[in-house]
mmCIF file of C-alpha atoms in Angstrom:
data_model
loop_
_atom_site.group_PDB
_atom_site.id
_atom_site.type_symbol
_atom_site.label_atom_id
_atom_site.label_comp_id
_atom_site.label_asym_id
_atom_site.label_seq_id
_atom_site.Cartn_x
_atom_site.Cartn_y
_atom_site.Cartn_z
ATOM 1 C CA MET V 12 0.000 0.000 0.000
ATOM 2 C CA THR V 13 2.695 2.486 0.911
ATOM 3 C CA GLY V 14 5.236 1.130 -1.570
ATOM 4 C CA ALA V 15 3.605 3.087 -4.384
ATOM 5 C CA ILE V 16 3.955 6.314 -2.414
ATOM 6 C CA PHE V 17 7.614 5.673 -1.683
ATOM 7 C CA ALA V 18 8.197 4.939 -5.373
ATOM 8 C CA GLY V 19 6.500 8.229 -6.307
ATOM 9 C CA GLU V 20 3.641 6.546 -8.175
ATOM 10 C CA GLN V 21 0.910 7.996 -5.929
ATOM 11 C CA SER V 22 0.356 11.580 -4.917
ATOM 12 C CA GLN V 23 -1.789 10.861 -1.881
ATOM 13 C CA TRP V 24 -1.514 8.387 0.974
ATOM 14 C CA LYS V 25 -4.355 5.892 1.257
ATOM 15 C CA ASP V 26 -4.768 2.864 3.464
ATOM 16 C CA PRO V 27 -8.121 1.076 3.808
ATOM 17 C CA ARG V 28 -7.402 0.510 7.501
ATOM 18 C CA TRP V 29 -7.143 4.284 8.152
ATOM 19 C CA LYS V 30 -10.608 5.760 8.738
ATOM 20 C CA ASN V 31 -11.661 9.165 10.064
ATOM 21 C CA GLY V 32 -8.143 10.165 11.065
ATOM 22 C CA ASN V 33 -7.300 7.005 12.996
ATOM 23 C CA TRP V 34 -6.620 3.310 12.516
ATOM 24 C CA ASP V 35 -9.721 1.110 12.368
ATOM 25 C CA LEU V 36 -8.755 -1.564 14.877
ATOM 26 C CA ASP V 37 -11.436 -3.924 13.535
ATOM 27 C CA MET V 38 -9.343 -4.231 10.364
ATOM 28 C CA PHE V 39 -6.401 -5.539 12.415
ATOM 29 C CA LYS V 40 -8.151 -8.531 13.984
ATOM 30 C CA ASN V 41 -6.522 -11.926 13.621
ATOM 31 C CA ALA V 42 -8.223 -15.313 13.157
ATOM 32 C CA ALA V 43 -9.015 -15.529 16.879
ATOM 33 C CA GLY V 44 -10.849 -12.200 16.733
ATOM 34 C CA GLU V 45 -8.244 -10.325 18.765
ATOM 35 C CA VAL V 46 -6.464 -7.180 17.638
ATOM 36 C CA ASP V 47 -3.017 -7.913 16.218
ATOM 37 C CA TRP V 48 -1.163 -5.090 17.981
ATOM 38 C CA ASP V 49 2.093 -5.820 16.169
ATOM 39 C CA ALA V 50 0.333 -5.178 12.863
ATOM 40 C CA VAL V 51 -1.054 -1.900 14.250
ATOM 41 C CA ILE V 52 2.431 -0.830 15.338
ATOM 42 C CA ASP V 53 3.892 -1.826 11.948
ATOM 43 C CA ALA V 54 1.225 0.170 10.113
ATOM 44 C CA GLU V 55 1.804 3.220 12.320
ATOM 45 C CA VAL V 56 5.575 3.019 11.836
ATOM 46 C CA VAL V 57 5.114 3.022 8.051
ATOM 47 C CA HIS V 58 2.525 5.807 8.342
ATOM 48 C CA ARG V 59 4.830 8.052 10.383
ATOM 49 C CA LYS V 60 7.831 7.335 8.162
ATOM 50 C CA MET V 61 5.758 8.283 5.137
ATOM 51 C CA LEU V 62 4.605 11.507 6.815
ATOM 52 C CA GLU V 63 8.184 12.472 7.654
ATOM 53 C CA ASP V 64 9.492 11.779 4.161
ATOM 54 C CA ASN V 65 6.479 13.023 2.155
ATOM 55 C CA PRO V 66 4.334 15.476 4.140
ATOM 56 C CA ALA V 67 2.619 16.755 0.987
ATOM 57 C CA VAL V 68 0.815 13.464 0.276
ATOM 58 C CA TYR V 69 -1.292 13.752 3.408
ATOM 59 C CA ASP V 70 -4.439 15.918 3.260
ATOM 60 C CA GLU V 71 -6.499 14.499 6.108
ATOM 61 C CA ASP V 72 -6.164 15.549 9.733
ATOM 62 C CA GLY V 73 -5.471 12.719 12.078
ATOM 63 C CA LEU V 74 -3.115 11.604 14.750
ATOM 64 C CA PHE V 75 -2.851 8.084 16.046
ATOM 65 C CA ASP V 76 -3.073 8.000 19.833
ATOM 66 C CA THR V 77 -0.318 5.598 20.832
ATOM 67 C CA SER V 78 -1.997 5.007 24.203
ATOM 68 C CA ILE V 79 -4.550 2.852 22.383
ATOM 69 C CA VAL V 80 -1.904 0.138 22.105
ATOM 70 C CA PRO V 81 -1.478 -1.591 25.504
ATOM 71 C CA TRP V 82 1.778 -0.742 27.301
ATOM 72 C CA GLN V 83 2.869 -4.383 27.557
ATOM 73 C CA VAL V 84 2.794 -4.627 23.741
ATOM 74 C CA TRP V 85 5.105 -1.602 23.460
ATOM 75 C CA MET V 86 7.398 -3.112 26.095
ATOM 76 C CA ARG V 87 7.523 -6.492 24.390
ATOM 77 C CA ARG V 88 8.231 -4.844 21.057
ATOM 78 C CA PHE V 89 10.763 -2.170 21.941
ATOM 79 C CA HIS V 90 12.240 -2.936 25.374
ATOM 80 C CA LEU V 91 15.954 -3.790 25.328
ATOM 81 C CA PRO V 92 16.897 -5.684 28.494
ATOM 82 C CA GLU V 93 20.587 -5.796 27.500
ATOM 83 C CA ALA V 94 20.746 -2.005 27.388
ATOM 84 C CA GLU V 95 18.958 -1.864 30.737
ATOM 85 C CA LYS V 96 21.553 -4.172 32.287
ATOM 86 C CA ALA V 97 24.475 -2.246 30.793
ATOM 87 C CA ASN V 98 23.114 1.071 32.076
ATOM 88 C CA GLY V 99 22.560 -0.346 35.555
ATOM 89 C CA ARG V 100 26.020 -1.883 35.644
ATOM 90 C CA ALA V 101 27.615 1.374 34.503
ATOM 91 C CA ALA V 102 25.795 3.285 37.229
ATOM 92 C CA MET V 103 26.869 0.875 39.961
ATOM 93 C CA VAL V 104 30.507 0.627 38.842
ATOM 94 C CA GLY V 105 30.655 4.395 38.411
ATOM 95 C CA TYR V 106 29.223 4.924 41.888
ATOM 96 C CA ALA V 107 31.783 2.524 43.372
ATOM 97 C CA PHE V 108 34.655 4.340 41.621
ATOM 98 C CA ALA V 109 33.332 7.728 42.751
ATOM 99 C CA TYR V 110 33.029 6.522 46.333
ATOM 100 C CA LEU V 111 36.559 5.099 46.359
ATOM 101 C CA ILE V 112 38.118 8.210 44.835
ATOM 102 C CA ASP V 113 36.135 10.453 47.169
ATOM 103 C CA ALA V 114 37.234 8.401 50.178
ATOM 104 C CA ALA V 115 40.874 8.342 49.060
ATOM 105 C CA GLY V 116 41.289 11.949 48.021
ATOM 106 C CA GLY V 117 38.502 13.821 49.760
ATOM 107 C CA ALA V 118 37.283 15.369 46.513
ATOM 108 C CA GLY V 119 33.558 15.885 46.101
ATOM 109 C CA LEU V 120 31.538 14.214 43.371
ATOM 110 C CA VAL V 121 31.561 17.335 41.191
ATOM 111 C CA ASP V 122 35.324 17.751 41.607
ATOM 112 C CA LEU V 123 35.896 14.213 40.336
ATOM 113 C CA HIS V 124 35.067 15.345 36.794
ATOM 114 C CA ASN V 125 37.867 17.904 36.911
ATOM 115 C CA SER V 126 40.582 15.632 38.233
ATOM 116 C CA PHE V 127 42.784 13.272 36.266
ATOM 117 C CA LEU V 128 41.913 10.409 38.610
ATOM 118 C CA GLY V 129 38.192 11.050 38.163
ATOM 119 C CA LYS V 130 38.472 11.148 34.379
ATOM 120 C CA THR V 131 40.526 7.962 34.459
ATOM 121 C CA ALA V 132 37.855 6.293 36.594
ATOM 122 C CA ILE V 133 35.120 7.352 34.160
ATOM 123 C CA PHE V 134 37.139 5.934 31.266
ATOM 124 C CA ALA V 135 37.771 2.696 33.198
ATOM 125 C CA THR V 136 34.056 2.412 34.000
ATOM 126 C CA ILE V 137 33.062 2.801 30.364
ATOM 127 C CA LEU V 138 35.741 0.355 29.253
ATOM 128 C CA PHE V 139 34.717 -2.201 31.885
ATOM 129 C CA VAL V 140 31.012 -1.984 31.083
ATOM 130 C CA THR V 141 31.723 -2.237 27.358
ATOM 131 C CA LEU V 142 34.014 -5.262 27.641
ATOM 132 C CA VAL V 143 32.241 -7.137 30.437
ATOM 133 C CA ARG V 144 28.539 -7.462 29.758
ATOM 134 C CA SER V 145 28.112 -10.629 31.812
ATOM 135 C CA LEU V 146 30.196 -12.923 33.994
ATOM 136 C CA LYS V 147 30.696 -15.186 30.988
ATOM 137 C CA ASP V 148 32.582 -12.344 29.303
ATOM 138 C CA ILE V 149 35.215 -12.450 32.068
ATOM 139 C CA ASP V 150 35.914 -16.085 31.184
ATOM 140 C CA ASN V 151 36.092 -15.136 27.502
ATOM 141 C CA LEU V 152 38.626 -12.387 28.284
ATOM 142 C CA LYS V 153 40.697 -14.860 30.346
ATOM 143 C CA ASP V 154 40.699 -17.290 27.415
ATOM 144 C CA LEU V 155 41.719 -14.477 25.078
ATOM 145 C CA ALA V 156 44.606 -13.498 27.370
ATOM 146 C CA ALA V 157 45.719 -17.144 27.618
ATOM 147 C CA GLU V 158 45.637 -17.442 23.840
ATOM 148 C CA ALA V 159 47.621 -14.213 23.449
ATOM 149 C CA THR V 160 50.424 -15.572 25.662
ATOM 150 C CA PHE V 161 50.285 -19.126 24.289
ATOM 151 C CA TYR V 162 53.170 -18.699 21.843
ATOM 152 C CA ASP V 163 55.388 -17.163 24.548
ATOM 153 C CA LYS V 164 54.719 -20.166 26.771
ATOM 154 C CA GLN V 165 55.379 -22.515 23.875
ATOM 155 C CA TRP V 166 58.664 -20.740 23.069
ATOM 156 C CA ASN V 167 59.828 -20.856 26.680
ATOM 157 C CA ALA V 168 58.892 -24.549 26.938
ATOM 158 C CA SER V 169 61.041 -25.371 23.901
ATOM 159 C CA TRP V 170 64.115 -23.996 25.744
ATOM 160 C CA GLU V 171 63.557 -25.907 28.993
ATOM 161 C CA GLY V 172 66.672 -27.811 30.047
ATOM 162 C CA VAL V 173 68.762 -26.196 27.298
ATOM 163 C CA ASP V 174 71.163 -23.331 27.751
ATOM 164 C CA ARG V 175 70.011 -20.404 25.702
ATOM 165 C CA PRO V 176 72.767 -18.728 23.702
ATOM 166 C CA SER V 177 71.653 -15.308 24.918
ATOM 167 C CA GLU V 178 71.977 -16.373 28.565
ATOM 168 C CA SER V 179 75.325 -18.192 28.200
ATOM 169 C CA GLN V 180 77.067 -15.113 26.792
ATOM 170 C CA LYS V 181 76.535 -13.088 29.966
#
């Protein structure tokens, strides 16, 4: 329906499910007779995108009230629990760093942003939260460190019990 508008083939937006300036929810019912809220959200996303890109193709007044869609549908559709966990972890690690620096140096929370130690702690917090998203990531980083030093260990093991030329010259 909206593909023709995006291709420039139509000069006006039309959707049979849009009536009197709002979505007709009866047109979004599934086989069980319940409203398919995901289809309503998809239609509204396309509708808003079209309005942003082509405001001239829309003559009719109308604004979809997003509160019609139940909140749990919005949460299921757009909630990002990983981002929630990362933000919470960053806040807690940042608070711990701020407390430690404040206790060690006596600087207030505002002064931490002006000090080298405070800026270093902020950088360390961001780095930690970015690299360690879960406890499993710590094990992955340990494995990566072990792999990075593997060839050194292998090289040293090949010289066990043998005098190295570099050491015998001293």
